[in-house]
Structures are given as C-alpha cells and as structure tokens.
Amino acid sequence: QVQLQESGPSLVKPARTLSLTCTVSGLAITTTRYYWTWIRQTPGQGLELVGAIVYDGNNYTNPSLRSRASVSRDTSANQVILQLNSATPEDTAVYYCARGQFSWDGMDYWGKGTLVTVSS
C-alpha cells in the first residue's frame, strides 16, 4: 500500500535549482525506523545516492554533492523534497525516491522515477 510519486520539472536550465518532490501515500514519513532517500541514475554511471532524511528529521547528503544538495520534508503534506543548486548537464538523470529501513539494509519501496534534463 505504500506508494511514492516523484514530481517536478523535466527540464532545468544550467545554474538553476533542480527541485523535486516525493509524495508518499500509505505511510507517514515520520514513522519510526524508516528513512527516505533520493537516488539518481545516469547512463553508464549506475545508481548514486543523492541524499536522505530520517523519520526524526535528520538528513544526509552525498559528500560529492554536499555543497549543492539538500533534502527536507513537509510532514503536513507527507512529502520529501530534494533541492540541487547550481545544476549542470552532469546532473541529468532519472531521479528516484525510495524508502529504506534501519532493520534491513536495502530499499523496499521505490517511485517510478522521473527524468530531469539539465540543458539550455
């Protein structure tokens, strides 16, 4: 019953902010022991963790993106938000949100993903 849905613009101009929203249904994102992630996939690059936010509100970003990326949440809307500043064409990717749990090392629920292209 848990569903995750990514939304946001599909085209972002270089140097602009890439912002995406993950809307979660079926489970409150504040539920104990779960965390919520943003993961991206580029051709030939595999999967890369962008950032995550824990049920208690603590967050994490990939050190390679730490100066530009942030993950936040809107508990009233049950949404997880990604912001990636100063976007470049190298940020072009399919972006997924996915659920993780501390009791099991893995992601069990994924959104379908959304392609974001950074181009002028």
PDB file of N, CA and C in Angstrom, residues 18-66:
ATOM      1  N   LEU A  18      17.557  22.615  -9.262  1.00  0.00           N
ATOM      2  CA  LEU A  18      16.771  21.428  -9.569  1.00  0.00           C
ATOM      3  C   LEU A  18      16.006  21.045  -8.307  1.00  0.00           C
ATOM      4  N   SER A  19      14.686  21.084  -8.367  1.00  0.00           N
ATOM      5  CA  SER A  19      13.864  20.804  -7.202  1.00  0.00           C
ATOM      6  C   SER A  19      12.827  19.741  -7.541  1.00  0.00           C
ATOM      7  N   LEU A  20      12.767  18.701  -6.723  1.00  0.00           N
ATOM      8  CA  LEU A  20      11.836  17.602  -6.923  1.00  0.00           C
ATOM      9  C   LEU A  20      11.105  17.292  -5.624  1.00  0.00           C
ATOM     10  N   THR A  21       9.891  16.785  -5.762  1.00  0.00           N
ATOM     11  CA  THR A  21       9.071  16.435  -4.619  1.00  0.00           C
ATOM     12  C   THR A  21       8.670  14.966  -4.700  1.00  0.00           C
ATOM     13  N   CYS A  22       8.790  14.271  -3.593  1.00  0.00           N
ATOM     14  CA  CYS A  22       8.325  12.892  -3.476  1.00  0.00           C
ATOM     15  C   CYS A  22       7.119  12.876  -2.545  1.00  0.00           C
ATOM     16  N   THR A  23       5.974  12.521  -3.080  1.00  0.00           N
ATOM     17  CA  THR A  23       4.762  12.419  -2.287  1.00  0.00           C
ATOM     18  C   THR A  23       4.551  10.962  -1.880  1.00  0.00           C
ATOM     19  N   VAL A  24       4.451  10.727  -0.590  1.00  0.00           N
ATOM     20  CA  VAL A  24       4.312   9.378  -0.049  1.00  0.00           C
ATOM     21  C   VAL A  24       2.874   9.168   0.404  1.00  0.00           C
ATOM     22  N   SER A  25       2.297   8.055   0.022  1.00  0.00           N
ATOM     23  CA  SER A  25       0.972   7.675   0.484  1.00  0.00           C
ATOM     24  C   SER A  25       1.040   6.297   1.131  1.00  0.00           C
ATOM     25  N   GLY A  26       0.147   6.054   2.082  1.00  0.00           N
ATOM     26  CA  GLY A  26       0.085   4.762   2.743  1.00  0.00           C
ATOM     27  C   GLY A  26       0.895   4.653   4.020  1.00  0.00           C
ATOM     28  N   LEU A  27       1.773   5.618   4.288  1.00  0.00           N
ATOM     29  CA  LEU A  27       2.602   5.587   5.492  1.00  0.00           C
ATOM     30  C   LEU A  27       3.130   6.976   5.777  1.00  0.00           C
ATOM     31  N   ALA A  28       3.031   7.401   7.012  1.00  0.00           N
ATOM     32  CA  ALA A  28       3.580   8.693   7.405  1.00  0.00           C
ATOM     33  C   ALA A  28       5.100   8.653   7.341  1.00  0.00           C
ATOM     34  N   ILE A  29       5.708   9.697   6.786  1.00  0.00           N
ATOM     35  CA  ILE A  29       7.159   9.720   6.664  1.00  0.00           C
ATOM     36  C   ILE A  29       7.851   9.912   8.010  1.00  0.00           C
ATOM     37  N   THR A  30       7.076  10.179   9.048  1.00  0.00           N
ATOM     38  CA  THR A  30       7.614  10.276  10.399  1.00  0.00           C
ATOM     39  C   THR A  30       7.611   8.940  11.137  1.00  0.00           C
ATOM     40  N   THR A  31       7.172   7.872  10.470  1.00  0.00           N
ATOM     41  CA  THR A  31       7.101   6.566  11.113  1.00  0.00           C
ATOM     42  C   THR A  31       8.478   6.079  11.542  1.00  0.00           C
ATOM     43  N   THR A  32       8.568   5.636  12.780  1.00  0.00           N
ATOM     44  CA  THR A  32       9.836   5.230  13.385  1.00  0.00           C
ATOM     45  C   THR A  32      10.532   4.137  12.591  1.00  0.00           C
ATOM     46  N   ARG A  33      11.851   4.253  12.481  1.00  0.00           N
ATOM     47  CA  ARG A  33      12.768   3.272  11.924  1.00  0.00           C
ATOM     48  C   ARG A  33      12.887   3.326  10.400  1.00  0.00           C
ATOM     49  N   TYR A  34      12.173   4.205   9.744  1.00  0.00           N
ATOM     50  CA  TYR A  34      12.293   4.339   8.298  1.00  0.00           C
ATOM     51  C   TYR A  34      13.039   5.616   7.925  1.00  0.00           C
ATOM     52  N   TYR A  35      13.640   5.591   6.749  1.00  0.00           N
ATOM     53  CA  TYR A  35      14.217   6.795   6.191  1.00  0.00           C
ATOM     54  C   TYR A  35      13.864   6.881   4.710  1.00  0.00           C
ATOM     55  N   TRP A  36      14.012   8.053   4.143  1.00  0.00           N
ATOM     56  CA  TRP A  36      13.544   8.336   2.790  1.00  0.00           C
ATOM     57  C   TRP A  36      14.682   8.931   1.988  1.00  0.00           C
ATOM     58  N   THR A  37      14.884   8.404   0.779  1.00  0.00           N
ATOM     59  CA  THR A  37      16.078   8.746   0.010  1.00  0.00           C
ATOM     60  C   THR A  37      15.740   9.297  -1.368  1.00  0.00           C
ATOM     61  N   TRP A  38      16.691  10.037  -1.911  1.00  0.00           N
ATOM     62  CA  TRP A  38      16.717  10.397  -3.322  1.00  0.00           C
ATOM     63  C   TRP A  38      17.925   9.723  -3.956  1.00  0.00           C
ATOM     64  N   ILE A  39      17.676   8.977  -5.026  1.00  0.00           N
ATOM     65  CA  ILE A  39      18.701   8.230  -5.747  1.00  0.00           C
ATOM     66  C   ILE A  39      18.582   8.590  -7.218  1.00  0.00           C
ATOM     67  N   ARG A  40      19.711   8.736  -7.898  1.00  0.00           N
ATOM     68  CA  ARG A  40      19.652   9.061  -9.314  1.00  0.00           C
ATOM     69  C   ARG A  40      20.459   8.065 -10.138  1.00  0.00           C
ATOM     70  N   GLN A  41      20.069   7.939 -11.415  1.00  0.00           N
ATOM     71  CA  GLN A  41      20.700   7.013 -12.339  1.00  0.00           C
ATOM     72  C   GLN A  41      21.014   7.728 -13.643  1.00  0.00           C
ATOM     73  N   THR A  42      22.277   7.662 -14.061  1.00  0.00           N
ATOM     74  CA  THR A  42      22.710   8.228 -15.329  1.00  0.00           C
ATOM     75  C   THR A  42      23.264   7.111 -16.193  1.00  0.00           C
ATOM     76  N   PRO A  43      23.192   7.248 -17.536  1.00  0.00           N
ATOM     77  CA  PRO A  43      23.723   6.201 -18.414  1.00  0.00           C
ATOM     78  C   PRO A  43      25.200   5.924 -18.150  1.00  0.00           C
ATOM     79  N   GLY A  44      25.509   4.657 -17.884  1.00  0.00           N
ATOM     80  CA  GLY A  44      26.877   4.252 -17.631  1.00  0.00           C
ATOM     81  C   GLY A  44      27.418   4.631 -16.269  1.00  0.00           C
ATOM     82  N   GLN A  45      26.615   5.271 -15.443  1.00  0.00           N
ATOM     83  CA  GLN A  45      27.067   5.728 -14.127  1.00  0.00           C
ATOM     84  C   GLN A  45      26.487   4.901 -12.986  1.00  0.00           C
ATOM     85  N   GLY A  46      25.464   4.112 -13.270  1.00  0.00           N
ATOM     86  CA  GLY A  46      24.833   3.341 -12.225  1.00  0.00           C
ATOM     87  C   GLY A  46      23.965   4.205 -11.318  1.00  0.00           C
ATOM     88  N   LEU A  47      23.720   3.697 -10.133  1.00  0.00           N
ATOM     89  CA  LEU A  47      22.897   4.389  -9.155  1.00  0.00           C
ATOM     90  C   LEU A  47      23.765   5.162  -8.176  1.00  0.00           C
ATOM     91  N   GLU A  48      23.323   6.349  -7.828  1.00  0.00           N
ATOM     92  CA  GLU A  48      24.049   7.215  -6.907  1.00  0.00           C
ATOM     93  C   GLU A  48      23.080   7.788  -5.891  1.00  0.00           C
ATOM     94  N   LEU A  49      23.413   7.646  -4.630  1.00  0.00           N
ATOM     95  CA  LEU A  49      22.608   8.252  -3.579  1.00  0.00           C
ATOM     96  C   LEU A  49      22.860   9.753  -3.556  1.00  0.00           C
ATOM     97  N   VAL A  50      21.792  10.533  -3.635  1.00  0.00           N
ATOM     98  CA  VAL A  50      21.901  11.981  -3.572  1.00  0.00           C
ATOM     99  C   VAL A  50      21.758  12.468  -2.132  1.00  0.00           C
ATOM    100  N   GLY A  51      20.740  11.991  -1.450  1.00  0.00           N
ATOM    101  CA  GLY A  51      20.522  12.377  -0.069  1.00  0.00           C
ATOM    102  C   GLY A  51      19.396  11.589   0.555  1.00  0.00           C
ATOM    103  N   ALA A  52      19.201  11.804   1.848  1.00  0.00           N
ATOM    104  CA  ALA A  52      18.172  11.077   2.576  1.00  0.00           C
ATOM    105  C   ALA A  52      17.728  11.886   3.775  1.00  0.00           C
ATOM    106  N   ILE A  53      16.555  11.554   4.268  1.00  0.00           N
ATOM    107  CA  ILE A  53      16.058  12.155   5.503  1.00  0.00           C
ATOM    108  C   ILE A  53      15.437  11.054   6.347  1.00  0.00           C
ATOM    109  N   VAL A  54      15.776  11.071   7.629  1.00  0.00           N
ATOM    110  CA  VAL A  54      15.353  10.050   8.569  1.00  0.00           C
ATOM    111  C   VAL A  54      13.992  10.437   9.167  1.00  0.00           C
ATOM    112  N   TYR A  55      13.318   9.469   9.755  1.00  0.00           N
ATOM    113  CA  TYR A  55      11.988   9.695  10.320  1.00  0.00           C
ATOM    114  C   TYR A  55      11.965  10.816  11.352  1.00  0.00           C
ATOM    115  N   ASP A  56      13.094  11.036  12.033  1.00  0.00           N
ATOM    116  CA  ASP A  56      13.148  12.072  13.056  1.00  0.00           C
ATOM    117  C   ASP A  56      13.539  13.440  12.508  1.00  0.00           C
ATOM    118  N   GLY A  57      13.758  13.533  11.196  1.00  0.00           N
ATOM    119  CA  GLY A  57      14.085  14.793  10.563  1.00  0.00           C
ATOM    120  C   GLY A  57      15.554  15.011  10.267  1.00  0.00           C
ATOM    121  N   ASN A  58      16.442  14.195  10.818  1.00  0.00           N
ATOM    122  CA  ASN A  58      17.855  14.309  10.481  1.00  0.00           C
ATOM    123  C   ASN A  58      18.077  13.959   9.014  1.00  0.00           C
ATOM    124  N   ASN A  59      19.002  14.652   8.370  1.00  0.00           N
ATOM    125  CA  ASN A  59      19.211  14.421   6.947  1.00  0.00           C
ATOM    126  C   ASN A  59      20.673  14.158   6.622  1.00  0.00           C
ATOM    127  N   TYR A  60      20.884  13.689   5.398  1.00  0.00           N
ATOM    128  CA  TYR A  60      22.202  13.316   4.913  1.00  0.00           C
ATOM    129  C   TYR A  60      22.270  13.638   3.429  1.00  0.00           C
ATOM    130  N   THR A  61      23.431  14.089   2.988  1.00  0.00           N
ATOM    131  CA  THR A  61      23.669  14.279   1.566  1.00  0.00           C
ATOM    132  C   THR A  61      25.000  13.644   1.181  1.00  0.00           C
ATOM    133  N   ASN A  62      25.079  13.157  -0.036  1.00  0.00           N
ATOM    134  CA  ASN A  62      26.296  12.578  -0.577  1.00  0.00           C
ATOM    135  C   ASN A  62      27.421  13.605  -0.488  1.00  0.00           C
ATOM    136  N   PRO A  63      28.571  13.235   0.089  1.00  0.00           N
ATOM    137  CA  PRO A  63      29.660  14.217   0.217  1.00  0.00           C
ATOM    138  C   PRO A  63      30.039  14.897  -1.090  1.00  0.00           C
ATOM    139  N   SER A  64      29.927  14.196  -2.223  1.00  0.00           N
ATOM    140  CA  SER A  64      30.277  14.785  -3.506  1.00  0.00           C
ATOM    141  C   SER A  64      29.300  15.875  -3.932  1.00  0.00           C
ATOM    142  N   LEU A  65      28.126  15.911  -3.318  1.00  0.00           N
ATOM    143  CA  LEU A  65      27.098  16.887  -3.660  1.00  0.00           C
ATOM    144  C   LEU A  65      26.735  17.789  -2.494  1.00  0.00           C
ATOM    145  N   ARG A  66      27.444  17.658  -1.394  1.00  0.00           N
ATOM    146  CA  ARG A  66      27.032  18.284  -0.141  1.00  0.00           C
ATOM    147  C   ARG A  66      26.919  19.808  -0.231  1.00  0.00           C
TER     148      ARG A  66
END
